[in-house]
Coordinates of N, CA, C and O in Angstrom, one line a residue:
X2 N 37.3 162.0 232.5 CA 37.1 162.8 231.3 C 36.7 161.9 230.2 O 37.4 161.0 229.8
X3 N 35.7 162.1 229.6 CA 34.9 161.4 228.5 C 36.0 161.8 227.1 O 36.4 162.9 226.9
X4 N 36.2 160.9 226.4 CA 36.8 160.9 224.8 C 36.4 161.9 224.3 O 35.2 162.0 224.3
X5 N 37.1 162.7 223.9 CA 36.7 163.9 222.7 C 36.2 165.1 223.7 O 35.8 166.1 223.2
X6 N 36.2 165.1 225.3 CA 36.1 166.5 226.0 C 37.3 166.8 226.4 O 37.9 166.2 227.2
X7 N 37.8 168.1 225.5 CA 39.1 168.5 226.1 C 39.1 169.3 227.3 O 38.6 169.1 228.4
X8 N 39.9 170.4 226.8 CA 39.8 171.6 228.4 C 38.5 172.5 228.6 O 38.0 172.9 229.7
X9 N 38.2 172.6 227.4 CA 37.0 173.3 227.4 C 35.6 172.6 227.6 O 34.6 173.3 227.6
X10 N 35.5 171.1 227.6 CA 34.6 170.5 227.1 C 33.7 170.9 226.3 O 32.5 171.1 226.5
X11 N 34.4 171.1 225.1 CA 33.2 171.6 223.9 C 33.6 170.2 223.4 O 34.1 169.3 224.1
X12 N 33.2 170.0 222.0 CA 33.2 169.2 220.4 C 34.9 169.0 220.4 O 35.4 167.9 220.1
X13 N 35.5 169.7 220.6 CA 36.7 169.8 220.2 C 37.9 169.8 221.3 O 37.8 170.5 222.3
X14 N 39.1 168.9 220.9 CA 39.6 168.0 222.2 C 40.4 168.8 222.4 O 40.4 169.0 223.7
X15 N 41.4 169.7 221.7 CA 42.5 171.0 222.3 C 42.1 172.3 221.9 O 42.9 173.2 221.9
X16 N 40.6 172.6 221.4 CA 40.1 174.0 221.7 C 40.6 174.8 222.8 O 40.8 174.3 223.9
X17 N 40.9 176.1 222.4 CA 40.9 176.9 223.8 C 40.4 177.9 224.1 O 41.3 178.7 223.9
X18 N 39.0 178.7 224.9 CA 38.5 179.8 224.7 C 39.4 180.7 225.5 O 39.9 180.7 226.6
X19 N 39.5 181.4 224.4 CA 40.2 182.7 225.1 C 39.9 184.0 225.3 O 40.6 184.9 225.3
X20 N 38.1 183.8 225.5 CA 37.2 185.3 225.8 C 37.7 185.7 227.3 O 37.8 184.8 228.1
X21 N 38.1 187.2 227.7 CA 38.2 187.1 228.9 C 37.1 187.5 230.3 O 36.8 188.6 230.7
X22 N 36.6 186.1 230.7 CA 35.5 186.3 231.4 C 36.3 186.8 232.8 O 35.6 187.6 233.5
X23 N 37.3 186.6 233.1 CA 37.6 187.0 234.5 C 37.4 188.5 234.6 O 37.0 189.3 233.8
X24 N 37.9 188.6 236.4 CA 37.0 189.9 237.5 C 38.2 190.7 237.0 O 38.0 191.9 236.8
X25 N 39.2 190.4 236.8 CA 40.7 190.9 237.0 C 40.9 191.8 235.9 O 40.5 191.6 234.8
X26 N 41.8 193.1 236.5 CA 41.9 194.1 235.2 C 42.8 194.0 233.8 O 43.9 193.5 233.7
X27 N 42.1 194.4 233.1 CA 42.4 193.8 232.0 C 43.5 194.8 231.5 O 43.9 195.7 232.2
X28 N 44.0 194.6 230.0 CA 45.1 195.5 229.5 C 44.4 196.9 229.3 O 44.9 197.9 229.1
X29 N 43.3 196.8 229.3 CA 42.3 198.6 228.7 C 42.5 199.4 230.1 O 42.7 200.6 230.3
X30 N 42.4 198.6 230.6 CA 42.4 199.9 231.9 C 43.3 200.4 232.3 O 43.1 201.3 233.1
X31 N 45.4 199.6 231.7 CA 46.0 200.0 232.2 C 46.6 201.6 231.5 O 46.8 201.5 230.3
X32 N 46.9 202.5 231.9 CA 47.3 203.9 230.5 C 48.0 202.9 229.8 O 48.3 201.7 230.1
X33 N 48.3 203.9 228.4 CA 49.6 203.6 227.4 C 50.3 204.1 227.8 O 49.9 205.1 228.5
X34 N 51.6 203.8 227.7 CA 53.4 204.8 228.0 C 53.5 205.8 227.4 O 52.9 206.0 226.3
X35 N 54.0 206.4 227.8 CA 54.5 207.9 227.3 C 54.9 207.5 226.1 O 55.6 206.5 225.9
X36 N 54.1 208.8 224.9 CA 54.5 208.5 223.5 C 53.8 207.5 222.7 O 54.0 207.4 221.5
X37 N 52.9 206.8 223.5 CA 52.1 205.4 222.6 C 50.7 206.3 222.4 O 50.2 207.1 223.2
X38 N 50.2 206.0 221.1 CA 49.2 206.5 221.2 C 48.3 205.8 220.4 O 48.6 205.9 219.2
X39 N 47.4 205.1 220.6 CA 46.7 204.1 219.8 C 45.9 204.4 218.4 O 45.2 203.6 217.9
X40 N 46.3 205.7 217.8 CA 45.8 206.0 216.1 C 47.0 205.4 215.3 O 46.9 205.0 214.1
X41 N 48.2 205.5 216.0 CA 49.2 205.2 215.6 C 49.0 203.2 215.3 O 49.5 202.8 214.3
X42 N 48.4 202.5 215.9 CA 48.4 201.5 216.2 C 47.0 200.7 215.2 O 46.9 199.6 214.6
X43 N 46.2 201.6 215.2 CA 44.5 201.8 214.5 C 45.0 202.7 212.9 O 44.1 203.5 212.8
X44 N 45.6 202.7 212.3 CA 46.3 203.6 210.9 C 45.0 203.4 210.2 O 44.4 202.3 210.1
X45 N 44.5 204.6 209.5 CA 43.4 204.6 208.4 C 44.1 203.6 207.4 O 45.3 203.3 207.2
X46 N 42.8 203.0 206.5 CA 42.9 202.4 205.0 C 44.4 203.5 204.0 O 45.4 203.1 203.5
X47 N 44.1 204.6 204.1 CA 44.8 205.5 203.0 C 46.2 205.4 203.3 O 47.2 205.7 202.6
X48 N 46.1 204.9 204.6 CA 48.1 205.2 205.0 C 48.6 204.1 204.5 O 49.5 204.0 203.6
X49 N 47.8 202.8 205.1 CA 47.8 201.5 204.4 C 48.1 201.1 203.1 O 48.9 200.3 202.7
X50 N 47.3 201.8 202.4 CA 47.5 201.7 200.8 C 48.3 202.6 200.0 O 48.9 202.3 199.0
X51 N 48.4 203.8 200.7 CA 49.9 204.1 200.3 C 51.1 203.9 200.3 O 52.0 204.2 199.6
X52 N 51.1 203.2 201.5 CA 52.5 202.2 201.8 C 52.9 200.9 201.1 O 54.0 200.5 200.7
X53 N 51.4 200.5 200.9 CA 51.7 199.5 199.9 C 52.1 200.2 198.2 O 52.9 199.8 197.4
X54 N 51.4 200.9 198.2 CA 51.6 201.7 196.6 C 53.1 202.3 196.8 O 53.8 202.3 195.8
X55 N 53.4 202.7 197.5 CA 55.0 203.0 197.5 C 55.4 201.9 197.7 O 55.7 201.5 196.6
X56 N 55.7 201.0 198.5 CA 56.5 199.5 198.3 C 55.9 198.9 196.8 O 56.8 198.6 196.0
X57 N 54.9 198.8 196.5 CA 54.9 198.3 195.2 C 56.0 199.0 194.1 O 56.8 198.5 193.3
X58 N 55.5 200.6 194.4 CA 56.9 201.7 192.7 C 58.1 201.3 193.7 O 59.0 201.9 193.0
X59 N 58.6 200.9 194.5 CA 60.3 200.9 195.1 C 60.5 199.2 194.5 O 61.5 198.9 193.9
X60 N 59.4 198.2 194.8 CA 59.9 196.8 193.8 C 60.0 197.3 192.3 O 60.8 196.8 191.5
X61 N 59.2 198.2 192.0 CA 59.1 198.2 190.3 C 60.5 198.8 189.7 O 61.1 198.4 188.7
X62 N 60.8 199.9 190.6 CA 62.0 200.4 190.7 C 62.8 199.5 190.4 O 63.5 199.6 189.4
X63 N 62.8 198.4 191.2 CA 64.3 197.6 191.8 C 64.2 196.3 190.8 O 65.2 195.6 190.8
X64 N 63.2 196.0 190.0 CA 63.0 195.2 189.0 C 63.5 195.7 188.0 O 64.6 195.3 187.5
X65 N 62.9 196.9 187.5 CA 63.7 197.9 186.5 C 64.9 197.8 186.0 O 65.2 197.5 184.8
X66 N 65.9 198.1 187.2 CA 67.2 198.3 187.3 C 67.5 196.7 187.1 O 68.2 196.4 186.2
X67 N 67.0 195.7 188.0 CA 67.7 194.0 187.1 C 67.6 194.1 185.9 O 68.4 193.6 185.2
X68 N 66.8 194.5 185.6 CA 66.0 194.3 184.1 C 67.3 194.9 182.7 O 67.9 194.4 181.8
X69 N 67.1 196.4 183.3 CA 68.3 197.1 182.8 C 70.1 196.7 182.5 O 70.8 197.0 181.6
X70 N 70.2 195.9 183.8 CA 71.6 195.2 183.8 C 71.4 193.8 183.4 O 72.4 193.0 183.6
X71 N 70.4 193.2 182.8 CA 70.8 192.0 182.7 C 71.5 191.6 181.2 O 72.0 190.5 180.9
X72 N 71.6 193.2 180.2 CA 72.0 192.3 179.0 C 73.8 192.2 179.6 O 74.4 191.6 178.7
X73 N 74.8 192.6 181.1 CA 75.6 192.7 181.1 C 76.0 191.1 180.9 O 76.7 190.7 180.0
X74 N 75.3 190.3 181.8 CA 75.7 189.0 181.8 C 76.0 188.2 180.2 O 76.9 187.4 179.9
X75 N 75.0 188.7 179.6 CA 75.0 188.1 178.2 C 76.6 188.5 177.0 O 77.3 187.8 176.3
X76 N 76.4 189.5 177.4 CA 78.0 190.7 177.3 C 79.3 189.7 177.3 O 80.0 189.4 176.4
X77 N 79.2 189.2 178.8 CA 80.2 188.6 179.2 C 80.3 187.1 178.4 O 81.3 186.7 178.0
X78 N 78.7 186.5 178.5 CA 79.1 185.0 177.9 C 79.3 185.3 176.3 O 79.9 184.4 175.7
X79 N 78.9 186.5 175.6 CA 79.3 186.4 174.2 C 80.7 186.6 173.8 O 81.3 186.1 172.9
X80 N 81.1 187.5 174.7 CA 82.6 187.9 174.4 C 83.3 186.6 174.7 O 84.0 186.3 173.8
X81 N 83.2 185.5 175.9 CA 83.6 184.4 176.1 C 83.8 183.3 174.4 O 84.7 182.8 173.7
X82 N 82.4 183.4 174.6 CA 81.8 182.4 172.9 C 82.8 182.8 171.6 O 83.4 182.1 170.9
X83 N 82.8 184.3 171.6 CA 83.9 184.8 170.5 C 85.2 184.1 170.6 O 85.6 183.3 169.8
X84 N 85.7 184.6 171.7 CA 86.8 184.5 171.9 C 87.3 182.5 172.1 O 88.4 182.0 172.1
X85 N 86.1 182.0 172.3 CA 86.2 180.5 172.0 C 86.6 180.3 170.7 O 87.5 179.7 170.2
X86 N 85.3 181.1 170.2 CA 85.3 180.7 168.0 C 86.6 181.3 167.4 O 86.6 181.3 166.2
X87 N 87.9 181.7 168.2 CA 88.9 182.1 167.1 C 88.4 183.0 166.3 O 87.3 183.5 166.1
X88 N 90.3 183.4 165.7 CA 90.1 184.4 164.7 C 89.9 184.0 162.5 O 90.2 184.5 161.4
X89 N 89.4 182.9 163.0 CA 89.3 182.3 161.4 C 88.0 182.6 161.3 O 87.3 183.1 162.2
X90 N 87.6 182.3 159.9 CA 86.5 182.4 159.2 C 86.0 181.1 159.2 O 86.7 180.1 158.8
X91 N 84.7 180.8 159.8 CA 84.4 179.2 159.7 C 83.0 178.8 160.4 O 83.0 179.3 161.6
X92 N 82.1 178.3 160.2 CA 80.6 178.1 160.3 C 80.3 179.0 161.8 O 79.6 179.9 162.2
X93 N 81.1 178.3 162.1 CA 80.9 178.1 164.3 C 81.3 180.0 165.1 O 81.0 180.6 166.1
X94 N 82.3 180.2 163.9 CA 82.8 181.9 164.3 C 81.7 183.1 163.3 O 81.8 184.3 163.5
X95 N 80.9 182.5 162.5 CA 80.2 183.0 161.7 C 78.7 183.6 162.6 O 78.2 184.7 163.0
X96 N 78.5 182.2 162.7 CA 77.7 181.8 164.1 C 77.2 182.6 164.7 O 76.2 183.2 164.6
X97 N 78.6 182.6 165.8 CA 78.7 183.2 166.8 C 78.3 185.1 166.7 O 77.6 185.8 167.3
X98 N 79.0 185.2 165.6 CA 79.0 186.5 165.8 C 77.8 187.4 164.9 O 77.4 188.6 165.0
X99 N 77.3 186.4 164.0 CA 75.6 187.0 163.9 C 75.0 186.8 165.6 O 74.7 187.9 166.2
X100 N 74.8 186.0 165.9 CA 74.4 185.7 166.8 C 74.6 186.9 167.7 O 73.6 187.3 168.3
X101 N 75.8 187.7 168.1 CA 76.0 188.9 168.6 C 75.6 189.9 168.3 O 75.2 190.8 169.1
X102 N 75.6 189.9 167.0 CA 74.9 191.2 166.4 C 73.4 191.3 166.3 O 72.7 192.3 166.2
X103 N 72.8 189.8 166.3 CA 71.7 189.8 166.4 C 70.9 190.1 168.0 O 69.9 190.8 168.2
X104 N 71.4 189.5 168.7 CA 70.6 189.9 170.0 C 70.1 191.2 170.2 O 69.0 191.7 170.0
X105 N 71.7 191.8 170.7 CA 71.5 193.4 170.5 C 70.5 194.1 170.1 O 69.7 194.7 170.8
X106 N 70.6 193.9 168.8 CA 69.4 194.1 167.8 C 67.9 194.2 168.2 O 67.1 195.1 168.2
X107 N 67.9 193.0 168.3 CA 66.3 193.1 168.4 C 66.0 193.1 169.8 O 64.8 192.8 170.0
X108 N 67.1 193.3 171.3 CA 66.3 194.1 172.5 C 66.4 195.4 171.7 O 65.3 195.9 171.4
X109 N 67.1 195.9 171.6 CA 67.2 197.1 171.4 C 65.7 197.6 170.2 O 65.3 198.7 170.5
X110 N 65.2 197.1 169.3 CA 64.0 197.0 169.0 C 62.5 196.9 169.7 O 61.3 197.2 169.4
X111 N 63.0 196.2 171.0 CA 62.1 196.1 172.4 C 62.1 196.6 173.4 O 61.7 196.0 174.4
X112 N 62.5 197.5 173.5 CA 62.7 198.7 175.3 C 61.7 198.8 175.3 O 61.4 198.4 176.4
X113 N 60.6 199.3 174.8 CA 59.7 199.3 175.4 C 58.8 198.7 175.9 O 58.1 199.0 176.8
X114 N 58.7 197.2 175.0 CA 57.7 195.8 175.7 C 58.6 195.3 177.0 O 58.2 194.8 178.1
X115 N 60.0 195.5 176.5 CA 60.6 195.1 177.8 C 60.3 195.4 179.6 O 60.3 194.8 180.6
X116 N 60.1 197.1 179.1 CA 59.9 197.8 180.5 C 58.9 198.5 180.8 O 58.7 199.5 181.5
X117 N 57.6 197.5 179.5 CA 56.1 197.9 180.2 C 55.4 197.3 181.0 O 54.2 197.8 180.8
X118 N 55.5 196.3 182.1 CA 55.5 196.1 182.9 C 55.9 196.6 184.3 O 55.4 196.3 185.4
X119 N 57.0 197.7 184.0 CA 57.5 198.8 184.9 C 56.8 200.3 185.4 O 57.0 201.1 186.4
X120 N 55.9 200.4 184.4 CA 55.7 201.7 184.3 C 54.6 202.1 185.4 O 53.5 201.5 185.6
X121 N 55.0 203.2 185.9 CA 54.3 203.6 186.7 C 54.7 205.1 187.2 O 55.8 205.6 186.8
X122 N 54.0 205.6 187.8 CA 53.8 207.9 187.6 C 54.9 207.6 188.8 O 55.9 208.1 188.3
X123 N 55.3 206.9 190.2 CA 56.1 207.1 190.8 C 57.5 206.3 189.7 O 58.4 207.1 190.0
X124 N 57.8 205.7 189.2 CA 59.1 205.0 188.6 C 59.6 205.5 187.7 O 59.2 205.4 186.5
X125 N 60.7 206.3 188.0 CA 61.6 207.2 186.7 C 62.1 205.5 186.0 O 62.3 204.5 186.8
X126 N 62.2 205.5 184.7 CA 62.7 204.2 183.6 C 63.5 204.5 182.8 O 63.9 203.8 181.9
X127 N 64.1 206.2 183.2 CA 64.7 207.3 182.1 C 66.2 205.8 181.9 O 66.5 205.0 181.0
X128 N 66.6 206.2 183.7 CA 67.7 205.5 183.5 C 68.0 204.1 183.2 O 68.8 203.7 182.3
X129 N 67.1 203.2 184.1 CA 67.0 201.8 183.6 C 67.3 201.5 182.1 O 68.3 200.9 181.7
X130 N 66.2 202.2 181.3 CA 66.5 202.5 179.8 C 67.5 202.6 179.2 O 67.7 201.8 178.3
X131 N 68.4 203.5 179.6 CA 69.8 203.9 179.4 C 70.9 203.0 179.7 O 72.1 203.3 179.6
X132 N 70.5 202.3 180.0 CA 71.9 201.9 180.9 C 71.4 200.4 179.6 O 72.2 200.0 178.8
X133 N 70.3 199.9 179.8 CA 70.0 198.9 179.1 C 70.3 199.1 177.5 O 70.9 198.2 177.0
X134 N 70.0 200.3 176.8 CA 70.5 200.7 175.5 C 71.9 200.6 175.3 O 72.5 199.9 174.5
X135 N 72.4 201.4 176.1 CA 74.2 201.2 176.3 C 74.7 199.7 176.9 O 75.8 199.3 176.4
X136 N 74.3 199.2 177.3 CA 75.0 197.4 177.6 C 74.7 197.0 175.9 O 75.5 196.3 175.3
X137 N 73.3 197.3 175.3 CA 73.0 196.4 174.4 C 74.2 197.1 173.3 O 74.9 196.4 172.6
X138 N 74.2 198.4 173.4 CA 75.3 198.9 171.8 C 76.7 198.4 172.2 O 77.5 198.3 171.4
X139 N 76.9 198.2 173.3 CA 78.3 197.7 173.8 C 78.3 196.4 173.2 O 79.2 196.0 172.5
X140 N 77.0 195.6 173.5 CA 77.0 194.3 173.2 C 77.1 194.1 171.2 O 77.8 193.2 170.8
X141 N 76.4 195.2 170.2 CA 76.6 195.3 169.4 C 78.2 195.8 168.6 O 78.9 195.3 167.7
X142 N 78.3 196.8 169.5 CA 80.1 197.0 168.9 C 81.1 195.9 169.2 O 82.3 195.9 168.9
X143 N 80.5 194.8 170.0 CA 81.6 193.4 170.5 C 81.3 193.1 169.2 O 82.2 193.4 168.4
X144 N 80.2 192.6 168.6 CA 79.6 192.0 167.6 C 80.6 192.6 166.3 O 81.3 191.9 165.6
X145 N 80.5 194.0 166.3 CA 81.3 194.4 165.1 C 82.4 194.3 165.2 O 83.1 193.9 164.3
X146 N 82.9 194.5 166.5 CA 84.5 193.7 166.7 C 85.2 192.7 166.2 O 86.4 192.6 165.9
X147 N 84.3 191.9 166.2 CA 84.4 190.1 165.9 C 84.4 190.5 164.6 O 85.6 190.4 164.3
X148 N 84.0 190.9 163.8 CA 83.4 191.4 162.9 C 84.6 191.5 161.5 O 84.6 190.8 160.5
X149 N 85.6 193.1 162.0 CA 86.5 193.2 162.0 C 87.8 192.2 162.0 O 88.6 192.1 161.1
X150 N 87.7 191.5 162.9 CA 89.0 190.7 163.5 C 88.6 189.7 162.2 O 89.5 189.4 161.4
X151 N 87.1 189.3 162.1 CA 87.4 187.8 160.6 C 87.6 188.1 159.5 O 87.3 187.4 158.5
X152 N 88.2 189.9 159.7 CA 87.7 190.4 158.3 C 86.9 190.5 157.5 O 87.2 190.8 156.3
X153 N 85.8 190.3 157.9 CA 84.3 190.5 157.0 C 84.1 191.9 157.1 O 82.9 192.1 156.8
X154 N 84.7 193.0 157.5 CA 84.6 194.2 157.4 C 85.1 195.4 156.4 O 85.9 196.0 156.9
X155 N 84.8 195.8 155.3 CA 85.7 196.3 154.7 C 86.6 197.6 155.1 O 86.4 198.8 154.7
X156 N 87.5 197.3 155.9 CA 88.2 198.4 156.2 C 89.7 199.0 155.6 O 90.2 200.2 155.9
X157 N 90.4 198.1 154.8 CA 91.5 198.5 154.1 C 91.0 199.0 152.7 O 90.0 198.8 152.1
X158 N 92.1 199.5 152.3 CA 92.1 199.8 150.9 C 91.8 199.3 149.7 O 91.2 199.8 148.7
X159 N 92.5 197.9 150.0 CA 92.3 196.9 148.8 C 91.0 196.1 148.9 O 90.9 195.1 148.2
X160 N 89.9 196.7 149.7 CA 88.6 195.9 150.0 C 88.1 196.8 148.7 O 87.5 196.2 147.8
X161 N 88.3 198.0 148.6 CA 87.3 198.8 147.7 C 88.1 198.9 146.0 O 88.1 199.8 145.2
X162 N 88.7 197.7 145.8 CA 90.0 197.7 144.3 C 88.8 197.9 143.7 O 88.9 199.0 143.3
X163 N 87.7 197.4 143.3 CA 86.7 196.7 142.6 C 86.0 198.3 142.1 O 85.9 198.7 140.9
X164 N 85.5 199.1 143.2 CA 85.0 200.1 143.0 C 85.4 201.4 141.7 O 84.7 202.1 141.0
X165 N 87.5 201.1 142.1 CA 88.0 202.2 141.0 C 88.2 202.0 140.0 O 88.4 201.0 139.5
X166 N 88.1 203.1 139.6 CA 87.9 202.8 137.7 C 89.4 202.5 137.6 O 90.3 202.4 138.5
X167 N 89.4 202.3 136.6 CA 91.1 201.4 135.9 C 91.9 202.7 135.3 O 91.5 203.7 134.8
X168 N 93.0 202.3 135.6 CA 94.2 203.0 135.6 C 94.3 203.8 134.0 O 94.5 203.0 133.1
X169 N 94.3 205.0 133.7 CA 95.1 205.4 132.4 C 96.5 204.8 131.8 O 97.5 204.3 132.4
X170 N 96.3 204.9 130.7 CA 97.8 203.8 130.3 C 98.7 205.0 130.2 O 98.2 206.1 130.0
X171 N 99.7 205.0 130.3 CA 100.7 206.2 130.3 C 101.0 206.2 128.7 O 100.9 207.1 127.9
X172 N 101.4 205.0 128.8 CA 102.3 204.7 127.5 C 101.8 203.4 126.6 O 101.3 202.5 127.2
X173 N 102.0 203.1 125.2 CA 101.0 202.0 124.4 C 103.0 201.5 123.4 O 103.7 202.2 122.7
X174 N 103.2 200.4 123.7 CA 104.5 199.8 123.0 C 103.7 199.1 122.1 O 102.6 198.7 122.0
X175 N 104.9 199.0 121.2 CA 103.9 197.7 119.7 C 104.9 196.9 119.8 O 105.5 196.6 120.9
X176 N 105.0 196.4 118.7 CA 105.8 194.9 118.2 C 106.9 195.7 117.6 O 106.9 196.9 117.3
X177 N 107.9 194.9 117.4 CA 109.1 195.0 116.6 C 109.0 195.6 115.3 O 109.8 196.5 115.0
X178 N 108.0 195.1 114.2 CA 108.0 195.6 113.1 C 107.2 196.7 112.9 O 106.3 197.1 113.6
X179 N 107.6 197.4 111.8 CA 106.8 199.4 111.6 C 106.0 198.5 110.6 O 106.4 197.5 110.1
X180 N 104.7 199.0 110.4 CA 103.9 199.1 109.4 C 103.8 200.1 108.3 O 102.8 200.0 107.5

């Protein structure tokens, strides 16, 4: 065998033709089994691409819904972070809890750039939406929480002394001597 003639002796040393020249019956001539039917096997373009267009709205679906739960993770490390910064007043607890109240905030200002990427006539986003709005106000009332606890909230009585007008005098005493 000469260098470079493989099985086939073409150009090419492990080529394999696999036209079938033989006498011997081939798979066409044997029937299909009961139940096989070869349209099933040959599917038009339309089935094709609808299958793909529904697997594509069932990922967009299933993106959606990550998308929707992911402020829970954040939920969790902020409440962590709080609960690191203590209940004093002090740069790092200050911080923290703008920082909570800010997130929130401005997804919640973004639902919709968030989950325009999602949209599509098969993909309800009603919920995704929902569930994403509610993690983020959850994530905002932790924020007001903190909020509360350092006292930067005015919730007692004596927060609002400043507002009331001043007391009537009942009574005016003088000095010892009459004029």
């Amino acid at each position: 065998m000469e260098k470079g003639k493989g099985i086939m002796g073409s150009g090419r040393r492990w080529a394999v033709d696999f036209s079938d020249n033989s006498t011997a019956p081939s798979s066409r001539d044997i029937p299909d089994p009961p139940g096989f039917t070869r349209a099933s096997v040959d599917q038009d373009d339309s089935t094709v691409s609808r299958q793909k267009k529904d697997a594509e709205s069932n990922w967009k679906a299933q993106k959606a819904w990550e998308v929707a739960q992911a402020p829970f993770k954040n939920l969790l490390m902020m409440g962590f972070m709080m609960w690191m910064a203590g209940n004093t007043v002090h740069l790092f607890s200050i911080g923290i809890t703008f920082s909570a109240l800010w997130q929130p905030i401005s997804a919640l200002q973004g639902v919709g750039k968030v989950f325009e990427p999602y949209k599509d006539n098969k993909v309800d986003l009603l919920g995704p939406k929902l569930l994403f709005i509610a993690l983020n106000l959850g994530g905002l009332a932790l924020g007001v929480w903190k909020l509360n606890t350092l006292g930067l909230l005015p919730t007692h009585a004596s927060d609002w002394v400043s507002s009331l007008p001043p007391a009537q005098e009942v009574e005016y005493s003088g000095g010892g001597i009459p004029l």
